mmCIF file of C-alpha atoms and ligand atoms in Angstrom:
data_model
loop_
_atom_site.group_PDB
_atom_site.id
_atom_site.type_symbol
_atom_site.label_atom_id
_atom_site.label_comp_id
_atom_site.label_asym_id
_atom_site.label_seq_id
_atom_site.Cartn_x
_atom_site.Cartn_y
_atom_site.Cartn_z
ATOM 1 C CA MET A 198 0.073 0.084 0.030
ATOM 2 C CA GLU A 199 1.235 3.512 -0.626
ATOM 3 C CA SER A 200 2.250 5.519 2.518
ATOM 4 C CA GLY A 201 0.789 9.195 2.806
ATOM 5 C CA TYR A 202 4.582 10.276 1.563
ATOM 6 C CA ASP A 203 3.656 8.769 -1.699
ATOM 7 C CA ASN A 204 0.446 10.794 -2.189
ATOM 8 C CA PHE A 205 2.512 13.594 -1.294
ATOM 9 C CA ALA A 206 4.940 13.155 -3.507
ATOM 10 C CA LYS A 207 2.555 12.918 -6.705
ATOM 11 C CA MET A 208 0.437 16.099 -5.164
ATOM 12 C CA THR A 209 3.806 18.244 -5.332
ATOM 13 C CA ILE A 210 4.301 16.787 -8.496
ATOM 14 C CA ASN A 211 0.942 18.052 -9.779
ATOM 15 C CA LEU A 212 1.537 21.571 -8.164
ATOM 16 C CA LYS A 213 4.737 21.756 -9.899
ATOM 17 C CA ASP A 214 3.080 21.084 -13.390
ATOM 18 C CA LEU A 215 0.283 23.437 -12.278
ATOM 19 C CA SER A 216 2.754 26.353 -11.529
ATOM 20 C CA ILE A 217 4.584 25.801 -15.003
ATOM 21 C CA LYS A 218 1.345 25.544 -17.150
ATOM 22 C CA LEU A 219 -0.299 28.976 -15.147
ATOM 23 C CA GLY A 220 3.723 30.452 -16.245
ATOM 24 C CA LYS A 221 3.451 29.361 -19.659
ATOM 25 C CA SER A 222 0.334 29.971 -21.753
ATOM 26 C CA SER A 223 -2.916 29.360 -20.100
ATOM 27 C CA LYS A 224 -4.168 32.065 -17.527
ATOM 28 C CA THR A 225 -6.746 29.822 -16.296
ATOM 29 C CA PRO A 226 -5.282 26.827 -14.015
ATOM 30 C CA ARG A 227 -5.910 23.350 -15.049
ATOM 31 C CA ASN A 228 -7.763 21.358 -12.750
ATOM 32 C CA ASP A 229 -5.661 18.050 -13.029
ATOM 33 C CA CYS A 230 -6.849 16.709 -9.422
ATOM 34 C CA ALA A 231 -7.065 12.768 -9.758
ATOM 35 C CA PRO A 232 -11.058 12.024 -9.161
ATOM 36 C CA ALA A 233 -12.103 10.627 -5.949
ATOM 37 C CA PRO A 234 -11.077 7.298 -5.227
ATOM 38 C CA GLU A 235 -14.697 6.605 -4.628
ATOM 39 C CA LYS A 236 -17.067 9.131 -5.230
ATOM 40 C CA GLY A 237 -17.929 11.134 -2.367
ATOM 41 C CA ARG A 238 -15.204 9.844 -0.124
ATOM 42 C CA ARG A 239 -11.647 11.246 0.322
ATOM 43 C CA ASP A 240 -8.432 9.693 -0.510
ATOM 44 C CA VAL A 241 -7.691 8.127 3.150
ATOM 45 C CA ASP A 242 -3.729 8.201 1.992
ATOM 46 C CA PHE A 243 -3.532 11.589 1.719
ATOM 47 C CA PRO A 244 -3.536 13.291 5.158
ATOM 48 C CA LEU A 245 -4.253 16.663 6.005
ATOM 49 C CA ASP A 246 -0.763 17.207 7.364
ATOM 50 C CA ASP A 247 0.163 16.747 3.734
ATOM 51 C CA TYR A 248 -2.443 18.831 2.125
ATOM 52 C CA PHE A 249 -1.305 21.952 4.550
ATOM 53 C CA MET A 250 2.494 21.388 3.676
ATOM 54 C CA SER A 251 1.394 21.511 0.016
ATOM 55 C CA LEU A 252 0.062 24.775 0.767
ATOM 56 C CA ALA A 253 3.141 26.022 2.085
ATOM 57 C CA VAL A 254 4.970 24.658 -0.835
ATOM 58 C CA LEU A 255 2.496 26.241 -3.017
ATOM 59 C CA ALA A 256 2.915 29.615 -1.333
ATOM 60 C CA LYS A 257 6.676 28.830 -1.805
ATOM 61 C CA CYS A 258 6.445 29.367 -5.420
ATOM 62 C CA ARG A 259 5.574 32.875 -5.369
ATOM 63 C CA SER A 260 8.829 33.855 -3.577
ATOM 64 C CA VAL A 261 11.612 35.677 -5.493
ATOM 65 C CA ILE A 262 14.623 35.730 -3.460
ATOM 66 C CA SER A 263 17.047 33.094 -3.069
ATOM 67 C CA GLU A 264 15.936 31.825 0.364
ATOM 68 C CA ARG A 265 12.483 30.237 -1.098
ATOM 69 C CA VAL A 266 10.399 29.348 1.631
ATOM 70 C CA GLY A 267 6.522 29.013 2.281
ATOM 71 C CA ALA A 268 4.448 28.658 5.253
ATOM 72 C CA CYS A 269 0.847 27.950 5.975
ATOM 73 C CA LEU A 270 -1.016 28.287 9.589
ATOM 74 C CA VAL A 271 -3.645 26.085 10.278
ATOM 75 C CA TYR A 272 -6.252 26.513 13.417
ATOM 76 C CA GLN A 273 -6.213 23.418 15.805
ATOM 77 C CA GLU A 274 -9.942 22.757 15.874
ATOM 78 C CA PRO A 275 -11.257 22.200 13.172
ATOM 79 C CA ARG A 276 -8.594 22.288 11.473
ATOM 80 C CA ARG A 277 -8.351 25.060 8.940
ATOM 81 C CA ALA A 278 -5.850 26.900 7.177
ATOM 82 C CA ILE A 279 -5.681 30.591 8.278
ATOM 83 C CA SER A 280 -3.264 32.319 6.236
ATOM 84 C CA VAL A 281 -0.131 31.620 3.773
ATOM 85 C CA GLY A 282 3.022 33.443 3.607
ATOM 86 C CA TYR A 283 6.544 33.113 1.567
ATOM 87 C CA SER A 284 9.528 34.630 1.931
ATOM 88 C CA GLY A 285 10.160 37.868 0.582
ATOM 89 C CA TYR A 286 11.132 41.778 0.471
ATOM 90 C CA ILE A 287 8.805 43.707 2.451
ATOM 91 C CA ASP A 288 6.098 45.455 0.572
ATOM 92 C CA GLY A 289 6.820 48.067 -2.169
ATOM 93 C CA LEU A 290 10.581 46.883 -2.350
ATOM 94 C CA SER A 291 10.283 43.869 -4.726
ATOM 95 C CA ASP A 292 13.893 45.001 -6.583
ATOM 96 C CA GLY A 293 15.195 45.705 -3.015
ATOM 97 C CA LYS A 294 18.746 44.054 -2.506
ATOM 98 C CA LYS A 295 19.214 44.431 1.538
ATOM 99 C CA THR A 296 18.913 41.293 3.044
ATOM 100 C CA GLU A 297 17.724 42.935 6.821
ATOM 101 C CA TYR A 298 14.443 43.807 4.436
ATOM 102 C CA VAL A 299 13.775 40.347 3.685
ATOM 103 C CA CYS A 300 10.684 38.680 5.592
ATOM 104 C CA CYS A 301 10.357 35.263 6.632
ATOM 105 C CA ALA A 302 7.531 33.379 5.386
ATOM 106 C CA GLU A 303 6.884 32.156 8.992
ATOM 107 C CA PHE A 304 6.585 35.669 9.945
ATOM 108 C CA ASN A 305 4.500 36.471 6.985
ATOM 109 C CA ALA A 306 1.982 33.857 7.666
ATOM 110 C CA ILE A 307 1.637 35.364 11.226
ATOM 111 C CA VAL A 308 1.136 38.785 10.096
ATOM 112 C CA SER A 309 -1.314 37.720 7.613
ATOM 113 C CA ALA A 310 -3.290 36.271 10.025
ATOM 114 C CA TYR A 311 -3.441 39.000 12.543
ATOM 115 C CA ARG A 312 -4.277 41.406 9.698
ATOM 116 C CA TYR A 313 -7.929 39.332 9.854
ATOM 117 C CA HIS A 314 -7.639 39.146 13.619
ATOM 118 C CA ALA A 315 -7.051 35.265 13.761
ATOM 119 C CA ASP A 316 -6.120 33.786 17.493
ATOM 120 C CA LEU A 317 -3.213 31.624 16.929
ATOM 121 C CA THR A 318 -3.414 30.151 20.465
ATOM 122 C CA SER A 319 -2.693 26.265 19.835
ATOM 123 C CA ALA A 320 -2.295 26.585 15.955
ATOM 124 C CA THR A 321 0.070 24.652 13.641
ATOM 125 C CA LEU A 322 2.675 26.386 11.579
ATOM 126 C CA TYR A 323 3.392 24.860 8.458
ATOM 127 C CA THR A 324 6.890 25.795 6.835
ATOM 128 C CA THR A 325 8.904 24.296 4.381
ATOM 129 C CA GLY A 326 11.759 25.269 5.735
ATOM 130 C CA VAL A 327 13.470 25.819 9.676
ATOM 131 C CA PRO A 328 12.195 28.893 11.374
ATOM 132 C CA CYS A 329 15.289 31.353 12.539
ATOM 133 C CA SER A 330 15.148 32.637 15.899
ATOM 134 C CA ARG A 331 13.715 35.881 14.998
ATOM 135 C CA CYS A 332 10.546 33.656 14.214
ATOM 136 C CA ALA A 333 10.807 31.279 17.107
ATOM 137 C CA THR A 334 10.275 34.252 19.353
ATOM 138 C CA LYS A 335 7.294 35.098 17.519
ATOM 139 C CA ILE A 336 5.894 31.535 17.122
ATOM 140 C CA ILE A 337 5.952 31.161 20.677
ATOM 141 C CA GLN A 338 4.624 34.613 21.576
ATOM 142 C CA SER A 339 1.507 34.368 19.132
ATOM 143 C CA GLY A 340 0.900 30.837 21.085
ATOM 144 C CA ILE A 341 1.611 29.028 17.990
ATOM 145 C CA LYS A 342 1.527 25.223 19.469
ATOM 146 C CA THR A 343 3.273 23.041 16.467
ATOM 147 C CA VAL A 344 5.885 23.658 13.908
ATOM 148 C CA VAL A 345 6.147 21.398 11.277
ATOM 149 C CA HIS A 346 9.077 22.135 9.195
ATOM 150 C CA GLY A 347 10.476 20.690 6.149
ATOM 151 C CA GLY A 348 14.052 20.917 7.205
ATOM 152 C CA GLU A 349 16.478 18.114 8.891
ATOM 153 C CA GLU A 350 15.997 17.738 12.587
ATOM 154 C CA LYS A 351 19.650 18.039 13.422
ATOM 155 C CA SER A 352 19.971 21.031 10.806
ATOM 156 C CA MET A 353 17.124 23.193 12.933
ATOM 157 C CA GLU A 354 18.953 26.478 13.327
ATOM 158 C CA GLN A 355 20.599 26.252 16.871
ATOM 159 C CA GLU A 356 19.156 29.403 18.446
ATOM 160 C CA ALA A 357 15.462 28.803 17.120
ATOM 161 C CA ARG A 358 15.849 25.390 18.914
ATOM 162 C CA GLU A 359 17.156 26.755 22.097
ATOM 163 C CA VAL A 360 13.941 29.718 21.901
ATOM 164 C CA PHE A 361 11.604 26.620 21.539
ATOM 165 C CA LEU A 362 12.957 24.729 24.387
ATOM 166 C CA LEU A 363 12.708 28.021 26.523
ATOM 167 C CA GLY A 364 9.455 28.719 25.098
ATOM 168 C CA LYS A 365 8.367 24.613 26.311
ATOM 169 C CA GLY A 366 4.630 24.935 25.254
ATOM 170 C CA CYS A 367 5.928 24.662 21.504
ATOM 171 C CA HIS A 368 7.053 21.432 19.942
ATOM 172 C CA THR A 369 8.435 20.633 16.283
ATOM 173 C CA GLN A 370 8.095 17.967 14.052
ATOM 174 C CA VAL A 371 9.955 17.622 10.385
ATOM 175 C CA ARG A 372 8.138 16.622 7.682
ATOM 176 C CA MET A 373 9.944 16.901 4.466
ATOM 177 C CA PRO A 374 8.514 18.644 1.462
ATOM 178 C CA ASN A 375 9.040 16.907 -2.067
ATOM 179 C CA GLN A 376 12.518 17.818 -3.351
ATOM 180 C CA GLU A 377 10.892 18.305 -6.904
ATOM 181 C CA THR A 378 9.260 21.528 -5.426
ATOM 182 C CA ASN A 379 12.598 23.245 -4.584
ATOM 183 C CA HIS A 380 12.895 25.073 -8.054
HETATM 184 N N1 LIG B 12 -0.057 36.313 -0.234
HETATM 185 C C1 LIG B 12 1.048 36.851 0.153
HETATM 186 C C2 LIG B 12 1.455 37.936 -0.473
HETATM 187 C C3 LIG B 12 2.864 38.928 -0.312
HETATM 188 N N2 LIG B 12 3.706 38.281 0.937
HETATM 189 C C4 LIG B 12 4.572 39.106 1.415
HETATM 190 C C5 LIG B 12 6.000 38.315 0.575
HETATM 191 C C6 LIG B 12 6.785 39.582 0.445
HETATM 192 O O1 LIG B 12 7.436 39.893 1.744
HETATM 193 C C7 LIG B 12 5.956 40.589 0.444
HETATM 194 C C8 LIG B 12 5.524 41.245 -0.928
HETATM 195 O O2 LIG B 12 5.374 40.125 -1.858
HETATM 196 P P1 LIG B 12 5.388 40.655 -3.382
HETATM 197 O O3 LIG B 12 3.874 40.810 -3.583
HETATM 198 O O4 LIG B 12 6.428 41.611 -3.719
HETATM 199 O O5 LIG B 12 4.826 39.060 -4.103
HETATM 200 O O6 LIG B 12 4.686 40.157 1.108
HETATM 201 C C9 LIG B 12 3.267 36.863 1.570
HETATM 202 O O7 LIG B 12 3.653 36.374 2.108
HETATM 203 N N3 LIG B 12 1.959 36.479 1.193
#
């Protein structure tokens, strides 16, 4: 039987395909989602975790800076996507070159959620990257309880790990986005 990861891989390849189609000629997104395995039933091998990480991967495709990262914030119950964000320059500085003017995907997702007055208590943050220490402080202070990140656990930034350990209330998990989408 296929694992959730196999389905996730297929899903992200489809997303890549979709972004290529959009980038070339068609202005209308192609509906290339496979039919439900049984009418009215969801594919049980495509877990919600993969769905939310796929939204983060899709957001990442919008990033124009060298360190491309996407993030997606999800309510605890019911599990619904609240906001997405991607790494980029501050608004209005699309041709900026100074790294101090870069906003992380995680930060952008948090700011976007607050713009719409979302309560992030116990929310989950999916990120295709690894949170930096500055974002780790914001993650703790906003009440986010879980971070699912796409980097290797061992490569998680030391300072970010320390912030999470200090905050204690937030735990982290690794879930790798498909490498095919790292374009
Ligand atoms: N849906 C969006 C729109 C924008 N952002 C962030 C990413 C950049 O830091 C900044 C400007 O982006 P641009 O309009 O130049 O692509 O806003 C985001 O995170 N999510």
